[in-house]
Short mmCIF file of C-alpha atoms in Angstrom, two decimals:
data_model
loop_
_atom_site.label_atom_id
_atom_site.label_comp_id
_atom_site.label_asym_id
_atom_site.label_seq_id
_atom_site.Cartn_x
_atom_site.Cartn_y
_atom_site.Cartn_z
CA MET A 1 -5.15 25.75 -12.48
CA GLY A 2 -5.27 27.47 -9.09
CA TYR A 3 -5.03 25.82 -5.70
CA ASP A 4 -6.82 27.33 -2.71
CA VAL A 5 -4.80 25.59 -0.02
CA ALA A 6 -2.89 28.64 1.23
CA ARG A 7 -6.07 30.52 2.18
CA ARG A 8 -7.58 27.53 3.96
CA LEU A 9 -4.30 26.77 5.70
CA ARG A 10 -4.16 30.33 7.08
CA ALA A 11 -7.66 29.88 8.46
CA TRP A 12 -6.63 26.65 10.13
CA LEU A 13 -3.55 28.23 11.68
CA ASP A 14 -5.51 31.31 12.78
CA HIS A 15 -7.89 29.00 14.66
CA ASP A 16 -5.11 27.11 16.46
CA LEU A 17 -5.35 23.96 14.36
CA GLY A 18 -1.64 23.92 13.60
CA ARG A 19 -0.58 21.91 16.63
CA SER A 20 -3.28 19.26 16.30
CA MET A 21 -2.54 19.13 12.55
CA ARG A 22 1.06 18.19 13.38
CA GLU A 23 -0.11 15.53 15.84
CA ARG A 24 -1.32 13.22 13.09
CA ARG A 25 -0.63 9.50 13.32
CA ILE A 26 1.48 7.59 10.79
CA GLY A 27 1.67 3.82 10.38
CA LEU A 28 3.51 1.68 7.84
CA GLU A 29 2.93 -1.74 6.29
CA LYS A 30 5.76 -3.22 4.27
CA GLU A 31 5.79 -6.49 2.35
CA SER A 32 8.96 -8.51 1.70
CA LEU A 33 9.41 -11.87 0.02
CA ARG A 34 11.54 -14.43 1.80
CA VAL A 35 13.92 -15.97 -0.74
CA ASP A 36 16.40 -18.81 -0.49
CA ARG A 37 20.14 -18.54 -1.17
CA HIS A 38 19.46 -18.93 -4.90
CA GLY A 39 16.98 -16.05 -5.02
CA ARG A 40 13.97 -18.33 -5.38
CA ILE A 41 10.80 -17.85 -3.38
CA ALA A 42 11.27 -19.66 -0.08
CA GLN A 43 9.34 -22.93 0.21
CA THR A 44 9.74 -23.08 3.98
CA PRO A 45 6.84 -22.34 6.35
CA HIS A 46 6.56 -18.99 8.08
CA PRO A 47 9.25 -19.22 10.79
CA ALA A 48 7.68 -20.43 14.05
CA SER A 49 9.87 -18.08 16.08
CA LEU A 50 8.16 -15.10 14.45
CA GLY A 51 4.79 -16.13 15.88
CA ARG A 52 1.44 -16.98 14.31
CA PRO A 53 0.54 -14.68 11.39
CA LEU A 54 -3.21 -14.96 12.02
CA ALA A 55 -2.90 -13.24 15.38
CA HIS A 56 0.40 -11.32 15.32
CA PRO A 57 -0.14 -7.55 15.19
CA TRP A 58 3.28 -6.62 13.78
CA ILE A 59 4.74 -9.52 11.78
CA THR A 60 2.38 -11.48 9.58
CA THR A 61 2.05 -12.72 6.00
CA ASP A 62 0.25 -11.36 2.97
CA TYR A 63 -0.69 -13.57 0.00
CA SER A 64 2.04 -16.16 0.26
CA GLU A 65 3.55 -18.08 3.14
CA ALA A 66 6.80 -16.53 1.92
CA LEU A 67 5.49 -12.94 1.67
CA LEU A 68 6.21 -11.33 5.03
CA GLU A 69 4.27 -8.26 6.05
CA PHE A 70 5.64 -5.84 8.64
CA ILE A 71 3.08 -3.61 10.35
CA THR A 72 3.82 -0.71 12.67
CA PRO A 73 1.45 0.81 15.19
CA PRO A 74 0.33 4.38 14.42
CA PHE A 75 2.96 6.82 15.67
CA PRO A 76 2.84 10.59 16.24
CA SER A 77 6.20 10.85 14.48
CA MET A 78 7.57 9.30 11.32
CA ASP A 79 10.80 8.57 13.16
CA GLY A 80 8.82 6.39 15.55
CA ALA A 81 7.27 4.42 12.69
CA LEU A 82 10.61 4.00 10.91
CA HIS A 83 12.35 2.98 14.13
CA PHE A 84 9.74 0.29 14.84
CA LEU A 85 9.93 -0.96 11.26
CA ARG A 86 13.72 -1.16 11.41
CA GLU A 87 13.68 -3.09 14.70
CA ALA A 88 11.12 -5.54 13.32
CA HIS A 89 13.44 -6.18 10.36
CA GLN A 90 16.38 -6.67 12.74
CA PHE A 91 14.42 -9.24 14.74
CA VAL A 92 13.29 -11.14 11.65
CA TYR A 93 16.79 -11.32 10.19
CA ARG A 94 18.03 -12.92 13.41
CA HIS A 95 15.38 -15.59 13.03
CA LEU A 96 15.76 -16.46 9.35
CA ASN A 97 17.66 -19.59 8.42
CA ASP A 98 19.83 -18.99 5.35
CA GLU A 99 17.17 -16.78 3.73
CA LEU A 100 17.01 -13.16 2.59
CA LEU A 101 14.33 -10.49 2.38
CA TRP A 102 13.98 -9.48 -1.27
CA ALA A 103 14.80 -5.79 -1.72
CA THR A 104 12.44 -4.92 -4.58
CA SER A 105 8.73 -4.89 -5.31
CA MET A 106 9.00 -7.21 -8.32
CA PRO A 107 9.82 -10.82 -7.39
CA CYS A 108 12.49 -13.20 -8.60
CA VAL A 109 13.11 -16.11 -9.25
CA ILE A 110 9.72 -17.69 -10.03
CA GLU A 111 9.53 -21.30 -11.11
CA GLY A 112 5.86 -21.37 -12.04
CA GLU A 113 2.61 -20.79 -10.16
CA ASN A 114 3.11 -23.82 -7.94
CA SER A 115 6.37 -22.40 -6.60
CA ILE A 116 4.33 -19.80 -4.71
CA PRO A 117 2.95 -21.29 -1.48
CA ILE A 118 -0.33 -19.77 -0.34
CA ALA A 119 -0.29 -18.41 3.22
CA ARG A 120 -1.65 -20.70 5.92
CA TYR A 121 -3.41 -19.50 9.06
CA GLY A 122 -4.46 -22.62 10.91
CA ASP A 123 -7.72 -24.55 11.18
CA SER A 124 -10.01 -21.94 12.73
CA ASN A 125 -12.79 -20.56 10.56
CA PRO A 126 -11.17 -17.08 10.34
CA GLY A 127 -7.87 -18.76 9.43
CA ARG A 128 -9.49 -20.95 6.79
CA MET A 129 -11.28 -17.92 5.37
CA LYS A 130 -7.99 -16.06 4.88
CA THR A 131 -6.42 -19.03 3.12
CA VAL A 132 -9.45 -19.73 0.89
CA TYR A 133 -9.61 -16.05 -0.04
CA ARG A 134 -6.00 -16.24 -1.21
CA ARG A 135 -6.68 -19.47 -3.07
CA GLY A 136 -9.46 -17.61 -4.86
CA LEU A 137 -7.12 -14.77 -5.79
CA GLY A 138 -4.79 -17.34 -7.33
CA HIS A 139 -7.57 -18.85 -9.43
CA ARG A 140 -8.85 -15.43 -10.52
CA TYR A 141 -5.66 -13.51 -11.23
CA GLY A 142 -2.82 -16.00 -10.96
CA ARG A 143 -0.47 -16.42 -8.03
CA ILE A 144 2.45 -14.59 -9.60
CA MET A 145 0.69 -11.22 -9.49
CA GLN A 146 0.02 -11.69 -5.79
CA VAL A 147 3.67 -11.75 -4.72
CA ILE A 148 4.46 -8.27 -5.97
CA ALA A 149 5.43 -6.39 -2.80
CA GLY A 150 4.59 -2.84 -1.78
CA VAL A 151 4.54 -0.36 1.07
CA HIS A 152 1.33 1.05 2.54
CA TYR A 153 1.25 4.42 4.28
CA ASN A 154 -1.48 4.88 6.90
CA TYR A 155 -2.50 8.38 7.95
CA SER A 156 -4.95 9.81 10.45
CA LEU A 157 -5.61 13.09 12.23
CA PRO A 158 -6.58 13.23 15.93
CA ASP A 159 -10.09 13.96 17.20
CA LEU A 160 -8.80 17.26 18.59
CA PHE A 161 -8.12 18.38 15.02
CA TRP A 162 -11.52 17.28 13.75
CA GLU A 163 -13.30 18.96 16.65
CA GLY A 164 -11.49 22.22 15.93
CA LEU A 165 -12.17 22.02 12.19
CA ALA A 166 -15.85 21.26 12.84
CA ARG A 167 -16.10 24.42 14.96
CA LEU A 168 -14.34 26.44 12.26
CA GLU A 169 -16.74 25.19 9.58
CA GLY A 170 -19.83 25.49 11.78
CA HIS A 171 -20.62 21.78 11.80
CA ASP A 172 -22.71 20.66 14.77
CA GLY A 173 -23.61 17.10 13.70
CA PRO A 174 -21.89 13.81 14.56
CA LEU A 175 -18.12 14.13 14.49
CA SER A 176 -17.73 10.73 12.79
CA ARG A 177 -19.83 11.94 9.85
CA PHE A 178 -17.82 15.15 9.56
CA ARG A 179 -14.54 13.25 9.73
CA SER A 180 -15.60 10.67 7.14
CA ASP A 181 -16.81 13.32 4.70
CA HIS A 182 -13.46 15.09 4.85
CA TYR A 183 -11.50 11.86 4.57
CA PHE A 184 -13.45 11.00 1.42
CA ALA A 185 -12.66 14.44 0.02
CA MET A 186 -9.00 13.67 0.73
CA LEU A 187 -9.36 10.28 -0.99
CA ARG A 188 -10.75 11.86 -4.15
CA ASN A 189 -7.82 14.26 -4.36
CA LEU A 190 -5.35 11.48 -3.70
CA GLN A 191 -6.85 9.68 -6.68
CA ARG A 192 -6.58 12.80 -8.84
CA LEU A 193 -2.90 13.07 -7.97
CA GLY A 194 -2.26 9.33 -7.89
CA TRP A 195 0.07 9.58 -10.90
CA LEU A 196 2.54 11.62 -8.81
CA ILE A 197 3.43 8.74 -6.47
CA PRO A 198 4.80 6.33 -9.11
CA TYR A 199 6.67 9.17 -10.78
CA LEU A 200 8.44 10.28 -7.60
CA PHE A 201 8.79 6.95 -5.80
CA GLY A 202 8.26 4.21 -8.38
CA ALA A 203 11.05 1.63 -8.16
CA SER A 204 9.96 -1.16 -10.50
CA PRO A 205 10.92 -0.25 -14.08
CA ALA A 206 12.19 -3.78 -14.84
CA VAL A 207 11.24 -7.39 -14.18
CA CYS A 208 12.93 -10.76 -14.22
CA ARG A 209 12.24 -12.88 -17.29
CA SER A 210 10.85 -15.58 -14.97
CA PHE A 211 8.05 -13.22 -13.89
CA LEU A 212 6.61 -13.32 -17.40
CA GLN A 213 6.56 -17.14 -17.53
CA GLY A 214 7.06 -17.15 -21.29
CA LYS A 215 4.01 -14.99 -22.02
CA ALA A 216 4.07 -12.46 -24.85
CA THR A 217 4.97 -8.99 -23.64
CA SER A 218 5.36 -5.44 -24.92
CA LEU A 219 8.32 -4.95 -22.58
CA THR A 220 11.79 -4.50 -24.05
CA PRO A 221 14.56 -7.03 -23.32
CA MET A 222 17.49 -5.44 -21.50
CA ASP A 223 19.52 -8.66 -21.34
CA ASN A 224 18.85 -12.37 -21.36
CA GLY A 225 17.20 -12.27 -17.93
CA THR A 226 15.58 -8.83 -17.80
CA PHE A 227 12.68 -7.00 -19.42
CA TYR A 228 11.95 -3.32 -18.88
CA GLU A 229 10.30 -0.20 -20.27
CA PRO A 230 12.67 2.69 -21.05
CA TRP A 231 10.51 5.38 -19.40
CA ALA A 232 8.75 3.23 -16.79
CA THR A 233 8.56 4.23 -13.14
CA SER A 234 6.43 1.49 -11.57
CA LEU A 235 5.49 -1.60 -13.56
CA ARG A 236 3.93 -2.78 -10.30
CA MET A 237 1.30 -0.06 -10.75
CA GLY A 238 0.99 -0.72 -14.49
CA ASP A 239 -0.98 -3.24 -16.48
CA ILE A 240 1.22 -6.20 -15.52
CA GLY A 241 0.41 -5.67 -11.85
CA TYR A 242 -2.62 -6.82 -9.87
CA GLN A 243 -5.86 -5.56 -11.41
CA ASN A 244 -9.57 -6.28 -10.95
CA ASN A 245 -10.19 -7.52 -14.48
CA GLN A 246 -13.96 -7.42 -14.24
CA GLU A 247 -14.28 -3.63 -13.92
CA ASN A 248 -14.61 -2.87 -17.61
CA GLU A 249 -16.87 -5.85 -18.25
CA THR A 250 -19.28 -5.32 -15.35
CA GLY A 251 -19.09 -1.60 -14.69
CA ILE A 252 -18.31 -2.26 -11.04
CA LYS A 253 -16.22 0.60 -9.68
CA ALA A 254 -15.91 1.79 -6.11
CA ARG A 255 -17.52 5.21 -5.69
CA TYR A 256 -15.87 7.82 -3.53
CA ASP A 257 -18.77 10.29 -3.42
CA SER A 258 -19.44 9.42 0.22
CA LEU A 259 -18.97 6.68 2.76
CA GLU A 260 -22.39 5.22 1.95
CA ALA A 261 -21.76 5.27 -1.80
CA TYR A 262 -18.40 3.55 -1.32
CA VAL A 263 -19.84 0.82 0.90
CA GLU A 264 -22.81 0.24 -1.37
CA SER A 265 -20.64 -0.12 -4.49
CA LEU A 266 -18.43 -2.73 -2.82
CA ARG A 267 -21.35 -4.57 -1.28
CA HIS A 268 -22.96 -4.76 -4.69
CA ALA A 269 -19.80 -6.33 -6.11
CA ILE A 270 -19.64 -8.86 -3.26
CA HIS A 271 -23.21 -9.97 -3.92
CA THR A 272 -23.16 -9.89 -7.74
CA PRO A 273 -22.24 -13.22 -9.39
CA CYS A 274 -19.60 -13.21 -12.12
CA PRO A 275 -19.88 -15.88 -14.87
CA ARG A 276 -16.09 -16.16 -15.19
CA TYR A 277 -15.71 -16.91 -11.51
CA GLU A 278 -18.74 -19.19 -11.44
CA ALA A 279 -16.86 -21.33 -13.99
CA ILE A 280 -14.06 -21.77 -11.43
CA GLY A 281 -16.47 -23.20 -8.91
CA VAL A 282 -16.68 -22.47 -5.20
CA VAL A 283 -16.49 -25.95 -3.66
CA VAL A 284 -14.94 -28.54 -5.99
CA ASP A 285 -14.27 -32.12 -4.85
CA GLY A 286 -14.88 -31.06 -1.27
CA GLU A 287 -12.36 -28.18 -1.34
CA TYR A 288 -13.12 -24.46 -1.38
CA ARG A 289 -11.52 -22.83 -4.42
CA GLN A 290 -12.78 -19.37 -3.49
CA LEU A 291 -15.09 -17.79 -0.93
CA ASN A 292 -17.81 -17.14 -3.50
CA ALA A 293 -18.25 -16.59 -7.24
CA SER A 294 -19.05 -12.88 -7.01
CA ILE A 295 -17.18 -10.06 -8.68
CA LEU A 296 -15.37 -9.55 -5.37
CA GLN A 297 -14.97 -12.23 -2.72
CA ILE A 298 -14.56 -9.61 0.02
CA GLU A 299 -13.92 -5.86 0.15
CA ASN A 300 -10.13 -6.23 0.29
CA GLU A 301 -10.08 -7.80 -3.18
CA TYR A 302 -10.93 -4.45 -4.73
CA TYR A 303 -7.65 -2.99 -5.92
CA SER A 304 -7.29 0.71 -5.28
CA THR A 305 -4.38 3.06 -4.75
CA VAL A 306 -6.13 4.43 -1.65
CA ARG A 307 -8.64 3.03 0.82
CA PRO A 308 -10.76 4.38 3.66
CA LYS A 309 -10.07 2.19 6.69
CA PRO A 310 -12.21 1.60 9.80
CA ARG A 311 -11.39 0.25 13.22
CA LEU A 312 -12.47 -3.38 13.10
CA LYS A 313 -14.04 -5.37 15.92
CA GLY A 314 -13.25 -9.08 15.69
CA ASP A 315 -14.37 -10.65 12.41
CA GLU A 316 -16.48 -7.63 11.47
CA PRO A 317 -16.57 -6.95 7.69
CA PRO A 318 -14.87 -3.63 6.80
CA SER A 319 -18.03 -2.25 5.18
CA ARG A 320 -20.02 -2.78 8.34
CA ALA A 321 -17.25 -1.25 10.45
CA LEU A 322 -17.19 1.82 8.20
CA LEU A 323 -20.92 2.34 8.60
CA ARG A 324 -20.67 1.81 12.36
CA GLY A 325 -17.73 4.03 13.21
CA GLY A 326 -16.82 5.96 10.09
CA VAL A 327 -13.38 6.32 8.53
CA ALA A 328 -10.58 5.99 11.06
CA TYR A 329 -7.61 6.47 8.76
CA ILE A 330 -6.49 6.57 5.13
CA GLU A 331 -4.35 3.87 3.55
CA LEU A 332 -2.14 4.88 0.60
CA ARG A 333 -1.19 1.70 -1.26
CA SER A 334 0.73 2.86 -4.34
CA LEU A 335 4.27 2.96 -2.93
CA ASP A 336 6.83 0.58 -4.37
CA VAL A 337 9.40 -0.92 -2.03
CA ASN A 338 12.33 1.49 -2.11
CA ALA A 339 15.16 -0.78 -3.27
CA PHE A 340 17.75 1.72 -2.04
CA ASP A 341 16.59 1.70 1.59
CA PRO A 342 17.05 -1.26 3.98
CA VAL A 343 13.43 -1.08 5.21
CA GLY A 344 11.90 -0.02 1.90
CA ILE A 345 11.02 3.60 2.71
CA ASN A 346 12.77 6.65 4.16
CA ARG A 347 12.19 9.94 5.99
CA GLU A 348 12.20 12.13 2.90
CA GLN A 349 9.42 10.08 1.34
CA LEU A 350 7.38 10.18 4.53
CA ARG A 351 7.75 13.93 4.97
CA PHE A 352 6.56 14.54 1.45
CA LEU A 353 3.60 12.16 1.90
CA ASP A 354 2.76 13.87 5.18
CA ALA A 355 2.49 17.21 3.39
CA LEU A 356 0.67 15.68 0.42
CA MET A 357 -2.03 14.30 2.70
CA LEU A 358 -2.69 17.76 4.10
CA PHE A 359 -2.65 19.25 0.63
CA CYS A 360 -5.32 16.77 -0.47
CA LEU A 361 -7.39 17.61 2.61
CA LEU A 362 -7.05 21.37 2.15
CA HIS A 363 -7.74 21.51 -1.58
CA GLU A 364 -11.31 21.60 -2.84
CA SER A 365 -12.56 18.16 -3.84
CA PRO A 366 -15.64 17.96 -6.08
CA LEU A 367 -17.19 14.58 -6.84
CA ILE A 368 -15.55 12.45 -9.52
CA ASP A 369 -17.68 11.88 -12.60
CA CYS A 370 -17.20 9.12 -15.18
CA GLU A 371 -15.05 11.26 -17.49
CA GLU A 372 -12.71 12.29 -14.68
CA GLN A 373 -12.47 8.71 -13.44
CA GLN A 374 -11.26 7.68 -16.88
CA GLU A 375 -8.67 10.46 -16.73
CA ILE A 376 -7.53 9.31 -13.28
CA ASP A 377 -7.10 5.71 -14.43
CA SER A 378 -5.32 6.75 -17.62
CA ASN A 379 -2.97 9.16 -15.84
CA GLU A 380 -1.94 6.55 -13.31
CA MET A 381 -1.23 4.00 -16.04
CA GLU A 382 0.67 6.49 -18.18
CA SER A 383 2.81 7.61 -15.25
CA ALA A 384 3.58 3.99 -14.34
CA HIS A 385 4.68 3.04 -17.86
CA ARG A 386 5.97 6.34 -19.28
CA GLY A 387 6.39 8.68 -16.32
CA ARG A 388 9.92 9.79 -17.20
CA ASP A 389 9.14 10.39 -20.88
CA PRO A 390 9.61 14.17 -21.39
CA ARG A 391 6.86 14.06 -24.01
CA LEU A 392 4.26 12.61 -21.64
CA ARG A 393 1.10 14.64 -21.27
CA LEU A 394 -1.62 13.78 -18.79
CA ARG A 395 -5.34 14.55 -18.94
CA ARG A 396 -6.87 17.14 -16.62
CA ARG A 397 -10.48 18.29 -16.98
CA GLY A 398 -10.57 17.36 -20.63
CA GLU A 399 -7.29 19.03 -21.56
CA GLU A 400 -3.74 17.77 -21.91
CA ILE A 401 -1.00 19.01 -19.60
CA PRO A 402 2.67 17.97 -19.38
CA LEU A 403 3.35 15.84 -16.32
CA ARG A 404 6.22 18.13 -15.33
CA GLN A 405 4.04 21.26 -15.44
CA TRP A 406 1.29 19.70 -13.35
CA ALA A 407 3.76 18.28 -10.83
CA LEU A 408 5.48 21.63 -10.36
CA GLU A 409 2.12 23.34 -9.83
CA VAL A 410 1.30 20.88 -7.04
CA LEU A 411 4.72 21.17 -5.41
CA ASP A 412 4.55 24.97 -5.50
CA ALA A 413 1.13 24.85 -3.83
CA MET A 414 2.52 22.55 -1.12
CA GLU A 415 5.16 25.07 0.02
CA PRO A 416 2.97 26.82 2.64
CA ILE A 417 2.09 23.43 4.13
CA CYS A 418 5.74 22.45 4.41
CA ARG A 419 6.57 25.79 6.04
CA ALA A 420 3.80 25.24 8.57
CA MET A 421 5.01 21.68 9.26
CA ASP A 422 8.54 23.04 9.80
CA ALA A 423 7.37 25.52 12.44
CA ASP A 424 9.18 24.93 15.75
CA ARG A 425 11.38 22.25 14.16
CA GLU A 426 15.13 22.38 13.91
CA GLY A 427 16.07 23.12 10.31
CA ASN A 428 13.48 22.85 7.54
CA PRO A 429 13.08 19.09 6.95
CA TYR A 430 9.71 19.34 5.20
CA GLN A 431 10.85 22.09 2.88
CA ASP A 432 14.02 20.13 2.18
CA ALA A 433 11.95 17.05 1.31
CA LEU A 434 9.83 19.16 -1.02
CA ARG A 435 12.94 20.56 -2.74
CA LEU A 436 14.21 17.02 -3.25
CA GLN A 437 10.99 16.03 -5.02
CA ARG A 438 11.15 19.19 -7.15
CA ARG A 439 14.61 18.20 -8.32
CA LYS A 440 13.21 14.82 -9.40
CA VAL A 441 10.51 16.56 -11.42
CA LEU A 442 13.05 18.78 -13.13
CA ASP A 443 15.52 15.91 -13.65
CA PRO A 444 13.86 12.47 -14.13
CA ASP A 445 17.28 10.79 -13.87
CA LEU A 446 17.10 11.43 -10.11
CA THR A 447 13.99 9.25 -9.66
CA PRO A 448 14.43 5.79 -8.08
CA SER A 449 13.32 4.07 -11.29
CA ALA A 450 15.97 5.89 -13.35
CA ARG A 451 18.62 5.21 -10.71
CA MET A 452 17.82 1.49 -10.79
CA LEU A 453 18.19 1.27 -14.55
CA ALA A 454 21.36 3.36 -14.50
CA GLU A 455 23.00 1.12 -11.90
CA MET A 456 22.03 -2.00 -13.83
CA ARG A 457 23.56 -0.59 -17.01
CA ASP A 458 26.69 0.78 -15.35
CA ARG A 459 27.38 -2.50 -13.54
CA GLY A 460 26.23 -4.75 -16.35
CA GLU A 461 23.66 -6.29 -13.99
CA SER A 462 20.43 -8.09 -14.75
CA PHE A 463 17.38 -7.27 -12.65
CA PHE A 464 18.07 -10.38 -10.58
CA GLU A 465 21.69 -9.39 -9.99
CA PHE A 466 20.72 -5.86 -8.97
CA ALA A 467 18.00 -7.04 -6.58
CA TRP A 468 20.23 -9.77 -5.16
CA ARG A 469 23.03 -7.29 -4.51
CA MET A 470 20.69 -4.85 -2.78
CA SER A 471 19.11 -7.65 -0.72
CA ARG A 472 22.51 -8.79 0.54
CA GLN A 473 23.55 -5.20 1.19
CA HIS A 474 20.43 -4.52 3.27
CA GLN A 475 20.90 -7.77 5.18
CA ARG A 476 24.46 -6.80 6.13
CA HIS A 477 23.35 -3.31 7.16
CA LEU A 478 20.49 -4.50 9.35
CA LEU A 479 22.60 -7.16 11.03
CA SER A 480 25.35 -4.61 11.71
CA LEU A 481 23.07 -2.24 13.64
CA PRO A 482 23.08 -2.27 17.45
CA TYR A 483 20.61 -4.89 18.66
CA SER A 484 19.44 -4.70 22.23
CA GLU A 485 17.92 -7.36 24.44
CA ARG A 486 14.83 -5.13 24.61
CA ILE A 487 14.13 -5.68 20.88
CA GLU A 488 14.48 -9.44 21.20
CA ILE A 489 12.25 -9.59 24.27
CA PHE A 490 9.56 -7.34 22.78
CA PHE A 491 9.12 -9.32 19.56
CA THR A 492 9.59 -12.69 21.26
CA GLU A 493 6.78 -11.82 23.68
CA ALA A 494 4.62 -10.68 20.78
CA ALA A 495 5.23 -14.04 19.10
CA LYS A 496 4.21 -15.89 22.27
CA ASP A 497 1.10 -13.72 22.61
CA SER A 498 0.13 -14.57 19.04
CA GLU A 499 0.31 -18.28 19.89
CA GLU A 500 -2.10 -17.79 22.76
CA ALA A 501 -4.36 -15.53 20.69
CA GLN A 502 -4.55 -18.14 17.93
CA ARG A 503 -5.44 -20.82 20.46
CA ARG A 504 -8.32 -18.66 21.74
CA ILE A 505 -9.56 -18.01 18.20
CA GLU A 506 -9.59 -21.72 17.43
CA GLU A 507 -11.49 -22.47 20.65
CA GLU A 508 -14.05 -19.74 19.98
CA HIS A 509 -14.96 -21.19 16.60
CA GLN A 510 -15.42 -24.79 17.61
CA GLY A 511 -18.89 -26.14 16.88
CA GLU A 512 -19.53 -23.89 13.85
CA SER A 513 -18.92 -25.27 10.38
CA PHE A 514 -16.94 -23.26 7.85
CA GLN A 515 -20.03 -22.92 5.65
CA GLU A 516 -22.05 -21.58 8.60
CA TYR A 517 -19.24 -19.16 9.41
CA LEU A 518 -19.18 -17.81 5.84
CA GLU A 519 -22.97 -17.45 5.74
CA ARG A 520 -22.88 -15.49 8.98
CA TYR A 521 -20.00 -13.31 7.76
CA PHE A 522 -21.57 -12.42 4.41
CA SER A 523 -24.97 -11.77 5.96
CA ALA A 524 -23.28 -8.85 7.72
CA THR A 525 -21.96 -7.31 4.48
#
């Protein structure tokens, strides 16, 4: 299979798009469970000194009150994003009381569904909506699946780049339409190559016995407290992770043909009742169990490895924001927390992802038909469960191809991009990052998933013992780093600002019932 990226890249560089191409913006979102000194999910509220999660831009919560989410602003450099993420971790660790941040994607120790406290966001209608949405996720999929942590990589290119590319391609229509069309082409290619992320960066080949809660499993016992799959890369991305179970039964699947097709497919799911969820009930004994009984409560419930993201205004639904302003950036959601890095991700990963994004934008991207969608889903699942199996063959255009062969083809085609990204840089960091990933393809024992299992075997550790050791190690490292008054002041002020922002939100929504608020919200979807 040939890749046409080198020719297109030369055209970009010949038309002075190289500089604006390198001025992309990168943002990170990283989830971490707070755990107590026994490794159990913390039962304490979100620390007040961190601010109010409903209104804090950088430190919030995801599904659970104990599942912290760190968010960076978009930066023109990956070092800027990593630096911000590291300082946020430093601040949080100085405000935790005898608790740790869990170092892996898969949680431990879980003492049943009720040991997972759902995140709370106050009494405003937007706050209640976030909590009820999470309550609905618990009823639909179970709470345990919702506390699997991950890292999201956000990527955008500046308007200067899109303006130059539009001139090169002779486009004279609205820039937002041009930008969105190309972002959707990138999304389709990121789906086609979605299997590559768990292979290279998957770090969840094993789980704690408590995660399974006594349910039957096809996983293999490693010891009394650990189950694993011998060739697995990312069980988080496999069939024990969070899935939208209604897809096969209802045929609902987000379409990436265009922005309009994507929005329409999700809107249809939000307004289509599901008998299984109707049986749960929406309001039972005066309490909301879920936002509605549709296939999806809201757009964010749709699980996908990649998402087109808009710039939101207030409580605006994402679908409406996409139609209003187009795609603002791409969110890659398939990264496991890197258990070997104190903040869960590192420069080498980011450099490779940076180049991969451009590769997926440069390469031709036809529409995805039903047969190819089945191949995409199958390849991702196979890579998650058997990625390091030397016998593994993936499906591409109706034919089988060894994972290693396909991966090497992609990495070879990325070389011109990495050379272009290294232009005017000291050394060759992008080419070095590419060589590192090539070594992982040639030697699966170098992957994070293989390294995890090897350390557990060599040390005689269970999954819990490995994750606990890494969590303590990262805590010591982060607390040992220089910590300036500037960091403390910045995040303390952000926490205070979130208090004031929450107060304003609660005042703005006085006089409107929660039911009226939901009716108004869903009328806009």
